[in-house]
């Protein structure tokens, strides 16, 4: 059923706050407080004003739970840091240490679908639309718009595979026990990874930057990982790392192996610095290269493919094996992170803590749904397709639709819909 826009002008803010309030009334007691919570700072975004309330501290879990029931925040955070006086202003808190945290957000990862799910809202009125923002708002004449991140399955999958790569780094390269690596779906665009170990609490910003550089493969020198040309009696020979080598050496080898197995001819030709004829040669000799890998001497196994080409393959492998993380988050030793089982104000989904071994099976659009009951009729301004649970919804444009509560709240939180009377 389509209805005229004028009949559906009710602002949904109050309704969202009411639903969030019901959620916290029923679930606040299940929210786990972080370890050493008395030494952490808590922060909240106030639903009605959208402003951040910081420097809160709680001496007992029930005080924290009563507080969120009382204020119904749109978003809830705690510090990764521990302080002597967490409720004091920043300069007087007396920093004791901080957990090691990583943020993987599809905002920082380039995906081929980004342009397909562009979405804007007008900053001056409740107008919204799909695609590129207009130069002028057709409703209020304003020219200030906000680009909105749409929940996209492909983007979320990409973020998840980055998170899996990062876990491999943390467990295999750094040696953290898997049970000390906590993964959280953020409730929106990605995952947070959180390591709580005494060894890392004291690390300063520079040390954390080195960890970032390692997982991003920044400044990695290929020759230091064994790829080189050596002179032998028989002539020149290319040697390189093995698939089972530890650290980046093994990652480089496995990455090159992956390229040989999975890249088509076009993709090989597109690798920067690889000559088109050589790309064809590699493509036609794939079987031989892969066989050579089983005997340990793939590097230099094809006549006509020299060290420069292998270096280019390795560079591509490094890009593929490196993890896209938000550098700023990891090196900020005062950072606030979202709390599991609290809601995300931009989606109405909940933050979910996932054991690292279960991440592969985790489905954010099913497992993070907070509002499982009821339906709601909303007037949708515009919406790309989206999935919640098993159902796929949309695309919609200027129509009134009755939706399951979680789907309706998602659109209301995105400012993509209005309440009907
Ligand atoms: Zn407007
Ligand atoms: Zn996408």
Coordinates of C-alpha atoms and ligand atoms in Angstrom, one line a residue:
X1 CA 0.0 0.0 0.0
X2 CA 1.3 3.4 -0.9
X3 CA 0.2 6.4 1.1
X4 CA 1.0 10.1 0.7
X5 CA 4.1 11.4 2.5
X6 CA 2.1 14.0 4.5
X7 CA 0.3 11.4 6.4
X8 CA 3.4 9.9 7.8
X9 CA 5.4 12.6 9.3
X10 CA 5.8 11.2 12.8
X11 CA 9.4 11.4 14.0
X12 CA 10.5 8.0 15.3
X13 CA 13.1 9.1 17.9
X14 CA 10.7 8.7 20.9
X15 CA 9.6 5.3 19.6
X16 CA 13.2 4.1 19.3
X17 CA 14.0 5.3 22.8
X18 CA 10.9 3.4 24.1
X19 CA 12.0 0.2 22.4
X20 CA 15.6 0.6 23.6
X21 CA 14.2 1.2 27.1
X22 CA 12.2 -2.0 26.9
X23 CA 15.3 -3.9 25.8
X24 CA 17.4 -2.6 28.7
X25 CA 14.5 -3.3 31.2
X26 CA 14.5 -6.9 30.1
X27 CA 18.3 -7.5 29.4
X28 CA 20.4 -5.1 31.5
X29 CA 20.9 -7.8 34.1
X30 CA 22.5 -10.1 31.5
X31 CA 25.1 -7.5 30.4
X32 CA 28.5 -8.7 31.6
X33 CA 30.8 -6.1 33.0
X34 CA 34.4 -6.2 31.8
X35 CA 37.1 -7.5 34.1
X36 CA 38.4 -4.9 36.6
X37 CA 35.4 -2.8 35.8
X38 CA 36.0 -0.6 38.8
X39 CA 39.2 0.7 37.1
X40 CA 37.5 1.4 33.8
X41 CA 35.8 4.5 32.4
X42 CA 32.3 4.1 31.0
X43 CA 30.7 6.2 28.3
X44 CA 27.2 6.6 27.0
X45 CA 25.6 8.4 24.0
X46 CA 22.4 10.0 25.2
X47 CA 19.5 9.0 23.0
X48 CA 17.6 12.2 22.9
X49 CA 20.5 14.7 22.5
X50 CA 23.0 12.5 20.7
X51 CA 25.8 13.7 23.0
X52 CA 28.5 11.6 24.7
X53 CA 28.5 11.3 28.5
X54 CA 32.0 10.2 29.6
X55 CA 34.0 9.6 32.7
X56 CA 31.5 7.5 34.5
X57 CA 32.7 4.7 36.8
X58 CA 30.7 2.1 38.8
X59 CA 31.6 0.4 42.0
X60 CA 29.1 -2.4 41.5
X61 CA 27.5 -4.1 38.5
X62 CA 24.0 -3.2 39.7
X63 CA 24.8 0.5 39.7
X64 CA 25.8 0.2 36.0
X65 CA 22.7 -1.7 35.2
X66 CA 20.4 0.6 37.0
X67 CA 22.1 3.5 35.3
X68 CA 21.4 2.3 31.7
X69 CA 17.9 1.4 32.6
X70 CA 17.5 5.0 33.9
X71 CA 19.0 6.9 31.0
X72 CA 18.4 4.5 28.0
X73 CA 21.5 5.4 26.1
X74 CA 21.7 4.8 22.3
X75 CA 25.2 3.4 22.6
X76 CA 27.3 2.1 25.6
X77 CA 31.1 1.9 25.9
X78 CA 33.9 1.2 28.4
X79 CA 37.5 2.0 28.2
X80 CA 40.1 -0.5 27.1
X81 CA 42.3 1.3 29.7
X82 CA 42.5 0.9 33.4
X83 CA 42.8 3.9 35.6
X84 CA 43.4 4.7 39.2
X85 CA 40.6 7.2 39.1
X86 CA 38.4 6.4 36.1
X87 CA 35.7 9.0 36.9
X88 CA 38.1 11.9 36.9
X89 CA 38.8 14.1 33.9
X90 CA 41.3 12.7 31.4
X91 CA 44.4 14.3 32.7
X92 CA 43.8 13.2 36.3
X93 CA 42.7 9.6 35.8
X94 CA 46.2 8.1 36.3
X95 CA 46.5 5.5 33.5
X96 CA 47.5 2.0 34.7
X97 CA 47.4 0.1 31.5
X98 CA 45.2 -0.9 28.6
X99 CA 44.0 -4.0 26.7
X100 CA 45.1 -4.4 23.1
X101 CA 42.2 -3.7 20.8
X102 CA 41.6 -3.7 17.0
X103 CA 38.8 -2.3 15.0
X104 CA 37.8 -3.9 11.7
X105 CA 35.2 -1.8 10.1
X106 CA 34.1 -2.0 6.5
X107 CA 34.4 1.7 6.3
X108 CA 38.1 1.2 6.1
X109 CA 38.0 -1.8 3.7
X110 CA 37.4 -1.2 0.0
X111 CA 34.7 -3.5 -1.3
X112 CA 33.4 -3.5 -4.9
X113 CA 29.8 -2.9 -3.7
X114 CA 30.3 0.4 -1.8
X115 CA 28.8 2.5 -4.6
X116 CA 25.8 0.2 -4.9
X117 CA 24.6 0.9 -1.4
X118 CA 25.2 4.6 -1.1
X119 CA 22.6 6.3 1.1
X120 CA 22.1 9.9 2.3
X121 CA 19.9 11.7 4.8
X122 CA 19.3 15.5 4.9
X123 CA 20.7 17.1 8.0
X124 CA 18.0 19.7 8.1
X125 CA 14.9 17.7 7.6
X126 CA 13.8 14.0 7.5
X127 CA 14.4 13.5 3.8
X128 CA 16.5 10.5 2.7
X129 CA 17.4 8.6 -0.4
X130 CA 19.5 6.0 -2.1
X131 CA 22.5 6.8 -4.4
X132 CA 24.6 9.9 -4.5
X133 CA 23.4 12.8 -2.4
X134 CA 21.5 15.5 -4.3
X135 CA 22.9 19.0 -4.5
X136 CA 19.7 20.4 -2.9
X137 CA 17.1 18.7 -0.7
X138 CA 13.8 18.5 -2.5
X139 CA 11.9 18.9 0.7
X140 CA 13.7 21.7 2.6
X141 CA 16.0 23.3 0.1
X142 CA 19.0 22.5 2.4
X143 CA 22.3 21.4 1.0
X144 CA 23.8 19.6 4.0
X145 CA 23.7 15.8 3.8
X146 CA 25.0 12.8 5.7
X147 CA 26.2 9.7 4.0
X148 CA 24.8 6.7 5.7
X149 CA 26.5 3.2 5.9
X150 CA 24.0 0.6 4.8
X151 CA 24.3 -2.9 6.3
X152 CA 25.6 -4.9 3.4
X153 CA 26.1 -8.6 3.4
X154 CA 29.2 -8.6 1.2
X155 CA 30.8 -5.8 3.3
X156 CA 30.1 -7.7 6.5
X157 CA 31.5 -10.9 5.1
X158 CA 34.7 -9.0 4.1
X159 CA 35.0 -7.6 7.6
X160 CA 34.6 -11.1 9.0
X161 CA 37.3 -12.6 6.8
X162 CA 39.6 -9.7 7.9
X163 CA 38.8 -10.5 11.5
X164 CA 39.6 -14.2 10.9
X165 CA 43.0 -13.2 9.4
X166 CA 43.7 -11.0 12.4
X167 CA 42.9 -13.8 14.8
X168 CA 45.4 -16.0 12.9
X169 CA 48.0 -13.3 13.4
X170 CA 47.3 -13.0 17.1
X171 CA 47.2 -16.7 17.9
X172 CA 49.9 -18.0 15.5
X173 CA 52.3 -15.1 15.2
X174 CA 52.0 -13.4 18.6
X175 CA 51.1 -16.6 20.5
X176 CA 48.1 -15.3 22.4
X177 CA 45.9 -18.3 23.6
X178 CA 42.7 -18.3 21.5
X179 CA 40.6 -18.0 24.7
X180 CA 42.2 -14.6 25.5
X181 CA 41.3 -13.2 22.1
X182 CA 37.7 -11.8 22.3
X183 CA 35.9 -11.0 19.1
X184 CA 32.8 -8.8 19.2
X185 CA 30.4 -7.9 16.4
X186 CA 30.0 -4.1 16.8
X187 CA 26.3 -4.1 16.0
X188 CA 27.0 -2.2 12.8
X189 CA 29.8 -2.4 10.3
X190 CA 32.4 -4.8 11.7
X191 CA 34.2 -6.5 14.4
X192 CA 36.3 -5.5 17.4
X193 CA 39.1 -7.7 18.6
X194 CA 40.2 -7.4 22.2
X195 CA 43.2 -9.0 23.9
X196 CA 43.3 -9.0 27.6
X197 CA 46.7 -10.2 28.8
X198 CA 49.1 -8.8 31.5
X199 CA 52.0 -8.8 29.0
X200 CA 50.4 -6.2 26.8
X201 CA 48.7 -3.9 29.3
X202 CA 51.8 -1.7 29.7
X203 CA 52.6 -1.3 26.0
X204 CA 52.8 2.4 24.9
X205 CA 51.6 3.9 21.7
X206 CA 54.8 3.2 19.8
X207 CA 54.8 -0.5 20.8
X208 CA 51.2 -0.7 19.7
X209 CA 52.1 1.0 16.4
X210 CA 54.6 -1.8 15.8
X211 CA 51.9 -4.4 16.2
X212 CA 49.8 -2.5 13.8
X213 CA 52.7 -2.3 11.3
X214 CA 53.2 -6.1 11.6
X215 CA 49.6 -7.1 10.9
X216 CA 49.4 -4.6 8.1
X217 CA 52.7 -5.8 6.6
X218 CA 54.0 -2.2 6.6
X219 CA 57.6 -1.8 5.5
X220 CA 58.0 -5.5 5.0
X221 CA 61.2 -6.4 3.1
X222 CA 60.8 -9.3 0.8
X223 CA 64.4 -10.3 0.8
X224 CA 64.4 -10.6 4.6
X225 CA 61.8 -13.3 4.2
X226 CA 64.0 -15.4 2.0
X227 CA 63.1 -14.5 -1.6
X228 CA 66.4 -13.9 -3.4
X229 CA 68.5 -14.9 -6.3
X230 CA 71.6 -16.8 -5.5
X231 CA 74.6 -17.9 -7.6
X232 CA 75.3 -21.6 -7.8
X233 CA 77.7 -23.6 -9.9
X234 CA 75.0 -24.3 -12.3
X235 CA 74.1 -20.6 -12.6
X236 CA 71.5 -18.3 -11.0
X237 CA 68.9 -19.8 -8.8
X238 CA 65.8 -18.2 -7.1
X239 CA 65.0 -19.3 -3.6
X240 CA 62.2 -18.3 -1.3
X241 CA 60.1 -19.0 1.7
X242 CA 58.2 -22.3 2.3
X243 CA 54.4 -22.8 2.9
X244 CA 55.1 -24.0 6.4
X245 CA 57.4 -21.2 7.5
X246 CA 56.3 -19.3 10.6
X247 CA 55.3 -15.6 10.6
X248 CA 55.2 -13.5 7.4
X249 CA 57.5 -15.9 5.5
X250 CA 54.9 -18.6 5.5
X251 CA 52.1 -16.0 4.9
X252 CA 54.0 -14.8 1.8
X253 CA 54.5 -18.3 0.5
X254 CA 50.8 -19.3 1.1
X255 CA 49.7 -16.0 -0.4
X256 CA 51.6 -16.6 -3.6
X257 CA 50.3 -20.1 -3.7
X258 CA 46.8 -18.7 -3.4
X259 CA 47.4 -16.3 -6.3
X260 CA 48.6 -19.1 -8.5
X261 CA 45.6 -21.3 -7.6
X262 CA 42.8 -18.7 -7.7
X263 CA 43.7 -15.8 -10.0
X264 CA 42.4 -15.9 -13.6
X265 CA 44.5 -14.6 -16.5
X266 CA 43.0 -11.1 -16.3
X267 CA 43.8 -10.8 -12.6
X268 CA 47.4 -11.9 -13.2
X269 CA 47.8 -9.3 -16.0
X270 CA 46.4 -6.6 -13.6
X271 CA 49.2 -7.2 -11.0
X272 CA 51.2 -4.0 -11.1
X273 CA 54.6 -4.6 -12.7
X274 CA 53.9 -7.9 -14.3
X275 CA 54.4 -8.1 -18.0
X276 CA 51.3 -9.4 -19.9
X277 CA 53.3 -12.1 -21.7
X278 CA 54.8 -13.3 -18.4
X279 CA 51.3 -13.3 -16.8
X280 CA 50.2 -15.6 -19.7
X281 CA 53.3 -17.8 -19.1
X282 CA 52.5 -18.1 -15.4
X283 CA 48.9 -18.9 -16.1
X284 CA 49.8 -21.6 -18.6
X285 CA 52.3 -23.2 -16.3
X286 CA 50.2 -23.1 -13.1
X287 CA 50.1 -26.9 -12.8
X288 CA 53.9 -27.1 -13.0
X289 CA 54.3 -24.3 -10.3
X290 CA 51.9 -26.0 -7.9
X291 CA 53.6 -29.3 -8.4
X292 CA 57.0 -27.7 -7.8
X293 CA 55.6 -26.4 -4.5
X294 CA 55.1 -29.9 -3.2
X295 CA 58.8 -30.6 -3.7
X296 CA 59.7 -27.3 -2.1
X297 CA 61.3 -25.4 -5.1
X298 CA 58.5 -23.4 -6.8
X299 CA 60.6 -20.2 -6.9
X300 CA 62.4 -20.2 -10.2
X301 CA 60.6 -23.3 -11.4
X302 CA 59.5 -21.7 -14.7
X303 CA 62.0 -20.6 -17.2
X304 CA 61.4 -17.0 -18.1
X305 CA 59.8 -16.0 -14.8
X306 CA 62.5 -14.1 -13.0
X307 CA 63.1 -12.7 -9.5
X308 CA 61.4 -9.3 -10.4
X309 CA 58.2 -11.1 -11.3
X310 CA 58.3 -13.2 -8.1
X311 CA 58.8 -10.0 -6.1
X312 CA 55.7 -8.5 -7.7
X313 CA 53.7 -11.7 -6.9
X314 CA 55.0 -11.5 -3.3
X315 CA 54.0 -7.8 -3.0
X316 CA 50.5 -8.7 -4.1
X317 CA 50.5 -11.6 -1.6
X318 CA 51.5 -9.2 1.2
X319 CA 48.5 -7.0 0.4
X320 CA 46.2 -10.0 0.4
X321 CA 47.5 -11.4 3.6
X322 CA 47.7 -8.1 5.6
X323 CA 44.7 -7.1 7.7
X324 CA 42.8 -3.9 7.2
X325 CA 42.4 -2.4 10.6
X326 CA 41.8 1.1 11.9
X327 CA 45.3 2.1 13.1
X328 CA 44.1 5.0 15.3
X329 CA 42.0 2.6 17.5
X330 CA 44.8 0.3 18.3
X331 CA 47.4 2.9 19.2
X332 CA 44.9 5.0 21.2
X333 CA 45.6 3.9 24.8
X334 CA 42.5 5.7 26.1
X335 CA 40.0 4.3 23.6
X336 CA 36.4 3.4 24.5
X337 CA 35.0 0.2 23.1
X338 CA 31.4 -1.0 22.8
X339 CA 30.0 -3.4 25.5
X340 CA 28.6 -6.8 24.5
X341 CA 24.8 -7.1 24.7
X342 CA 24.3 -3.3 24.5
X343 CA 22.6 -1.9 21.5
X344 CA 24.0 0.0 18.5
X345 CA 22.1 3.3 18.0
X346 CA 22.5 3.2 14.2
X347 CA 21.0 -0.3 13.7
X348 CA 19.1 -1.5 16.8
X349 CA 21.3 -4.6 16.6
X350 CA 23.2 -5.7 19.6
X351 CA 26.9 -6.0 20.2
X352 CA 27.7 -9.7 20.4
X353 CA 30.8 -11.4 21.9
X354 CA 31.8 -14.4 19.9
X355 CA 34.3 -17.1 20.9
X356 CA 37.1 -16.8 18.2
X357 CA 36.6 -20.5 17.2
X358 CA 32.9 -19.8 16.4
X359 CA 33.4 -16.6 14.3
X360 CA 33.3 -18.5 11.0
X361 CA 29.7 -19.6 11.7
X362 CA 28.6 -16.3 13.1
X363 CA 25.9 -14.5 11.1
X364 CA 25.6 -10.9 12.3
X365 CA 22.2 -10.3 10.6
X366 CA 20.7 -13.3 12.5
X367 CA 22.7 -13.6 15.7
X368 CA 22.8 -9.9 16.6
X369 CA 19.1 -9.3 16.3
X370 CA 17.7 -7.7 19.5
X371 CA 14.1 -7.1 18.7
X372 CA 12.5 -10.4 17.9
X373 CA 8.9 -9.7 18.7
X374 CA 6.1 -7.9 17.0
X375 CA 5.6 -6.0 13.8
X376 CA 5.5 -2.4 12.9
X377 CA 4.1 -0.4 10.1
X378 CA 6.5 2.2 8.8
X379 CA 6.6 4.7 5.9
X380 CA 9.9 4.0 4.1
X381 CA 11.5 7.0 2.4
X382 CA 13.9 4.8 0.5
X383 CA 15.8 1.6 1.3
X384 CA 18.3 -0.7 -0.4
X385 CA 17.7 -4.4 -0.1
X386 CA 18.7 -5.7 3.3
X387 CA 18.4 -9.0 5.2
X388 CA 17.4 -9.5 8.8
X389 CA 17.3 -13.1 10.0
X390 CA 16.3 -15.3 7.0
X391 CA 14.2 -12.7 5.3
X392 CA 15.3 -10.2 2.6
X393 CA 13.5 -6.9 2.5
X394 CA 13.3 -4.2 -0.1
X395 CA 14.3 -2.3 -2.1
X396 CA 11.6 0.2 -1.0
X397 CA 10.8 3.7 -2.2
X398 CA 8.1 5.9 -0.6
X399 CA 5.8 3.2 0.6
X400 CA 4.2 2.0 3.7
X401 CA 5.1 -1.5 4.8
X402 CA 4.4 -3.7 7.8
X403 CA 7.7 -5.2 8.9
X404 CA 9.0 -7.5 11.7
X405 CA 10.2 -5.3 14.5
X406 CA 13.9 -5.7 14.0
X407 CA 13.7 -4.7 10.3
X408 CA 11.5 -1.7 11.1
X409 CA 13.8 -0.5 13.9
X410 CA 16.8 -0.9 11.6
X411 CA 15.2 1.4 9.1
X412 CA 14.1 3.9 11.8
X413 CA 17.6 4.0 13.3
X414 CA 19.0 4.6 9.8
X415 CA 16.5 7.5 9.4
X416 CA 15.3 5.6 6.3
X417 CA 11.7 5.4 7.6
X418 CA 9.1 7.3 9.6
X419 CA 6.3 6.1 11.8
X420 CA 2.8 6.0 10.5
X421 CA -0.1 6.8 12.7
Ligands
LIG1 ZN1 16.0 18.5 3.8
LIG2 ZN1 28.8 -3.7 0.4

